[in-house]
Amino acid sequence: MNAHNPTSGNTTGLPGETLSEIHDCLTLALDATERRSGYTRTEREARSYMRTALRRTCKLMEGRA
């Protein structure tokens, strides 16, 4: 186990359908919180975490293709 992959090699991971649902939920959350005016510091931070999670989810999905 390491910081980038905390599971052992014996696990199967999440099913592709679950990753797709996570991807969709993160995308919808980003869309729902988008606005033309500026964001508060807390909102910027939260949106940054969502974008990071979305990128990582995409990378996991690419690995399954």
mmCIF file of N, CA, C and O in Angstrom, residues 23-65:
data_model
loop_
_atom_site.group_PDB
_atom_site.id
_atom_site.type_symbol
_atom_site.label_atom_id
_atom_site.label_comp_id
_atom_site.label_asym_id
_atom_site.label_seq_id
_atom_site.Cartn_x
_atom_site.Cartn_y
_atom_site.Cartn_z
ATOM 1 N N HIS A 23 -18.428 10.278 -11.428
ATOM 2 C CA HIS A 23 -18.070 11.285 -12.430
ATOM 3 C C HIS A 23 -19.251 12.203 -12.706
ATOM 4 O O HIS A 23 -19.118 13.430 -12.707
ATOM 5 N N ASP A 24 -20.418 11.608 -12.929
ATOM 6 C CA ASP A 24 -21.622 12.400 -13.224
ATOM 7 C C ASP A 24 -22.004 13.302 -12.054
ATOM 8 O O ASP A 24 -22.358 14.467 -12.251
ATOM 9 N N CYS A 25 -21.925 12.779 -10.834
ATOM 10 C CA CYS A 25 -22.284 13.575 -9.653
ATOM 11 C C CYS A 25 -21.322 14.746 -9.463
ATOM 12 O O CYS A 25 -21.749 15.862 -9.141
ATOM 13 N N LEU A 26 -20.038 14.509 -9.667
ATOM 14 C CA LEU A 26 -19.060 15.601 -9.540
ATOM 15 C C LEU A 26 -19.291 16.666 -10.607
ATOM 16 O O LEU A 26 -19.225 17.865 -10.326
ATOM 17 N N THR A 27 -19.571 16.230 -11.822
ATOM 18 C CA THR A 27 -19.845 17.177 -12.908
ATOM 19 C C THR A 27 -21.090 18.001 -12.597
ATOM 20 O O THR A 27 -21.093 19.231 -12.763
ATOM 21 N N LEU A 28 -22.144 17.338 -12.127
ATOM 22 C CA LEU A 28 -23.371 18.054 -11.775
ATOM 23 C C LEU A 28 -23.146 19.024 -10.616
ATOM 24 O O LEU A 28 -23.677 20.139 -10.628
ATOM 25 N N ALA A 29 -22.351 18.621 -9.634
ATOM 26 C CA ALA A 29 -22.064 19.507 -8.499
ATOM 27 C C ALA A 29 -21.307 20.747 -8.960
ATOM 28 O O ALA A 29 -21.592 21.864 -8.506
ATOM 29 N N LEU A 30 -20.348 20.580 -9.855
ATOM 30 C CA LEU A 30 -19.621 21.732 -10.384
ATOM 31 C C LEU A 30 -20.554 22.640 -11.183
ATOM 32 O O LEU A 30 -20.503 23.861 -11.054
ATOM 33 N N ASP A 31 -21.411 22.040 -11.995
ATOM 34 C CA ASP A 31 -22.366 22.825 -12.774
ATOM 35 C C ASP A 31 -23.332 23.585 -11.866
ATOM 36 O O ASP A 31 -23.645 24.758 -12.107
ATOM 37 N N ALA A 32 -23.801 22.920 -10.807
ATOM 38 C CA ALA A 32 -24.782 23.536 -9.914
ATOM 39 C C ALA A 32 -24.194 24.693 -9.113
ATOM 40 O O ALA A 32 -24.924 25.608 -8.728
ATOM 41 N N THR A 33 -22.894 24.668 -8.875
ATOM 42 C CA THR A 33 -22.276 25.723 -8.068
ATOM 43 C C THR A 33 -21.613 26.804 -8.910
ATOM 44 O O THR A 33 -21.053 27.747 -8.360
ATOM 45 N N GLU A 34 -21.700 26.669 -10.229
ATOM 46 C CA GLU A 34 -21.079 27.662 -11.114
ATOM 47 C C GLU A 34 -21.898 28.949 -11.129
ATOM 48 O O GLU A 34 -23.123 28.921 -11.126
ATOM 49 N N ARG A 35 -21.200 30.052 -11.137
ATOM 50 C CA ARG A 35 -21.877 31.350 -11.266
ATOM 51 C C ARG A 35 -20.916 32.361 -11.884
ATOM 52 O O ARG A 35 -19.705 32.194 -11.857
ATOM 53 N N ARG A 36 -21.477 33.404 -12.433
ATOM 54 C CA ARG A 36 -20.678 34.411 -13.144
ATOM 55 C C ARG A 36 -19.905 35.317 -12.195
ATOM 56 O O ARG A 36 -18.809 35.751 -12.497
ATOM 57 N N SER A 37 -20.489 35.609 -11.054
ATOM 58 C CA SER A 37 -19.793 36.471 -10.097
ATOM 59 C C SER A 37 -18.731 35.657 -9.364
ATOM 60 O O SER A 37 -18.679 34.437 -9.465
ATOM 61 N N GLY A 38 -17.893 36.323 -8.606
ATOM 62 C CA GLY A 38 -16.799 35.647 -7.919
ATOM 63 C C GLY A 38 -17.250 34.670 -6.848
ATOM 64 O O GLY A 38 -18.402 34.690 -6.402
ATOM 65 N N TYR A 39 -16.333 33.805 -6.462
ATOM 66 C CA TYR A 39 -16.591 32.809 -5.436
ATOM 67 C C TYR A 39 -15.916 33.234 -4.139
ATOM 68 O O TYR A 39 -14.895 33.912 -4.147
ATOM 69 N N THR A 40 -16.476 32.776 -3.035
ATOM 70 C CA THR A 40 -15.802 32.977 -1.758
ATOM 71 C C THR A 40 -14.599 32.038 -1.699
ATOM 72 O O THR A 40 -14.479 31.105 -2.503
ATOM 73 N N ARG A 41 -13.724 32.274 -0.756
ATOM 74 C CA ARG A 41 -12.552 31.422 -0.603
ATOM 75 C C ARG A 41 -12.968 29.966 -0.358
ATOM 76 O O ARG A 41 -12.410 29.036 -0.938
ATOM 77 N N THR A 42 -13.977 29.772 0.462
ATOM 78 C CA THR A 42 -14.472 28.433 0.771
ATOM 79 C C THR A 42 -15.047 27.757 -0.475
ATOM 80 O O THR A 42 -14.809 26.567 -0.712
ATOM 81 N N GLU A 43 -15.786 28.512 -1.277
ATOM 82 C CA GLU A 43 -16.351 27.951 -2.515
ATOM 83 C C GLU A 43 -15.251 27.578 -3.499
ATOM 84 O O GLU A 43 -15.313 26.521 -4.136
ATOM 85 N N ARG A 44 -14.246 28.432 -3.629
ATOM 86 C CA ARG A 44 -13.119 28.113 -4.527
ATOM 87 C C ARG A 44 -12.422 26.834 -4.088
ATOM 88 O O ARG A 44 -12.088 25.979 -4.904
ATOM 89 N N GLU A 45 -12.231 26.719 -2.789
ATOM 90 C CA GLU A 45 -11.570 25.526 -2.257
ATOM 91 C C GLU A 45 -12.411 24.274 -2.509
ATOM 92 O O GLU A 45 -11.894 23.244 -2.960
ATOM 93 N N ALA A 46 -13.700 24.348 -2.246
ATOM 94 C CA ALA A 46 -14.585 23.204 -2.463
ATOM 95 C C ALA A 46 -14.627 22.808 -3.936
ATOM 96 O O ALA A 46 -14.563 21.620 -4.278
ATOM 97 N N ARG A 47 -14.717 23.793 -4.811
ATOM 98 C CA ARG A 47 -14.736 23.501 -6.249
ATOM 99 C C ARG A 47 -13.410 22.906 -6.703
ATOM 100 O O ARG A 47 -13.382 22.034 -7.562
ATOM 101 N N SER A 48 -12.316 23.336 -6.101
ATOM 102 C CA SER A 48 -11.008 22.772 -6.422
ATOM 103 C C SER A 48 -10.954 21.288 -6.046
ATOM 104 O O SER A 48 -10.453 20.460 -6.809
ATOM 105 N N TYR A 49 -11.497 20.955 -4.876
ATOM 106 C CA TYR A 49 -11.541 19.545 -4.465
ATOM 107 C C TYR A 49 -12.401 18.728 -5.418
ATOM 108 O O TYR A 49 -12.065 17.592 -5.756
ATOM 109 N N MET A 50 -13.517 19.292 -5.862
ATOM 110 C CA MET A 50 -14.384 18.572 -6.797
ATOM 111 C C MET A 50 -13.674 18.350 -8.133
ATOM 112 O O MET A 50 -13.762 17.267 -8.715
ATOM 113 N N ARG A 51 -12.968 19.375 -8.634
ATOM 114 C CA ARG A 51 -12.234 19.222 -9.898
ATOM 115 C C ARG A 51 -11.135 18.172 -9.775
ATOM 116 O O ARG A 51 -10.932 17.369 -10.692
ATOM 117 N N THR A 52 -10.443 18.154 -8.640
ATOM 118 C CA THR A 52 -9.398 17.150 -8.418
ATOM 119 C C THR A 52 -10.005 15.748 -8.391
ATOM 120 O O THR A 52 -9.480 14.822 -9.029
ATOM 121 N N ALA A 53 -11.108 15.583 -7.684
ATOM 122 C CA ALA A 53 -11.781 14.283 -7.631
ATOM 123 C C ALA A 53 -12.270 13.871 -9.019
ATOM 124 O O ALA A 53 -12.176 12.700 -9.396
ATOM 125 N N LEU A 54 -12.755 14.822 -9.789
ATOM 126 C CA LEU A 54 -13.223 14.527 -11.140
ATOM 127 C C LEU A 54 -12.067 14.071 -12.029
ATOM 128 O O LEU A 54 -12.193 13.087 -12.762
ATOM 129 N N ARG A 55 -10.922 14.758 -11.951
ATOM 130 C CA ARG A 55 -9.748 14.340 -12.736
ATOM 131 C C ARG A 55 -9.293 12.936 -12.357
ATOM 132 O O ARG A 55 -8.997 12.115 -13.224
ATOM 133 N N ARG A 56 -9.247 12.658 -11.061
ATOM 134 C CA ARG A 56 -8.807 11.334 -10.615
ATOM 135 C C ARG A 56 -9.791 10.255 -11.037
ATOM 136 O O ARG A 56 -9.399 9.152 -11.411
ATOM 137 N N THR A 57 -11.079 10.563 -10.996
ATOM 138 C CA THR A 57 -12.094 9.613 -11.444
ATOM 139 C C THR A 57 -11.923 9.328 -12.931
ATOM 140 O O THR A 57 -12.001 8.179 -13.368
ATOM 141 N N CYS A 58 -11.664 10.367 -13.716
ATOM 142 C CA CYS A 58 -11.438 10.184 -15.155
ATOM 143 C C CYS A 58 -10.236 9.286 -15.404
ATOM 144 O O CYS A 58 -10.275 8.404 -16.273
ATOM 145 N N LYS A 59 -9.166 9.477 -14.653
ATOM 146 C CA LYS A 59 -7.968 8.640 -14.821
ATOM 147 C C LYS A 59 -8.275 7.193 -14.475
ATOM 148 O O LYS A 59 -7.812 6.271 -15.166
ATOM 149 N N LEU A 60 -9.053 6.958 -13.429
ATOM 150 C CA LEU A 60 -9.427 5.595 -13.072
ATOM 151 C C LEU A 60 -10.285 4.963 -14.176
ATOM 152 O O LEU A 60 -10.123 3.786 -14.499
ATOM 153 N N MET A 61 -11.172 5.748 -14.747
ATOM 154 C CA MET A 61 -12.023 5.242 -15.819
ATOM 155 C C MET A 61 -11.203 4.926 -17.065
ATOM 156 O O MET A 61 -11.477 3.934 -17.745
ATOM 157 N N GLU A 62 -10.183 5.746 -17.369
ATOM 158 C CA GLU A 62 -9.319 5.488 -18.524
ATOM 159 C C GLU A 62 -8.582 4.172 -18.357
ATOM 160 O O GLU A 62 -8.374 3.444 -19.320
ATOM 161 N N GLY A 63 -8.175 3.864 -17.143
ATOM 162 C CA GLY A 63 -7.458 2.628 -16.869
ATOM 163 C C GLY A 63 -8.293 1.387 -17.111
ATOM 164 O O GLY A 63 -7.773 0.306 -17.306
ATOM 165 N N ARG A 64 -9.606 1.547 -17.117
ATOM 166 C CA ARG A 64 -10.498 0.410 -17.338
ATOM 167 C C ARG A 64 -10.818 0.209 -18.815
ATOM 168 O O ARG A 64 -11.392 -0.792 -19.175
ATOM 169 N N ALA A 65 -10.495 1.175 -19.637
ATOM 170 C CA ALA A 65 -10.848 1.087 -21.064
ATOM 171 C C ALA A 65 -9.952 0.125 -21.810
ATOM 172 O O ALA A 65 -8.952 -0.301 -21.417
#
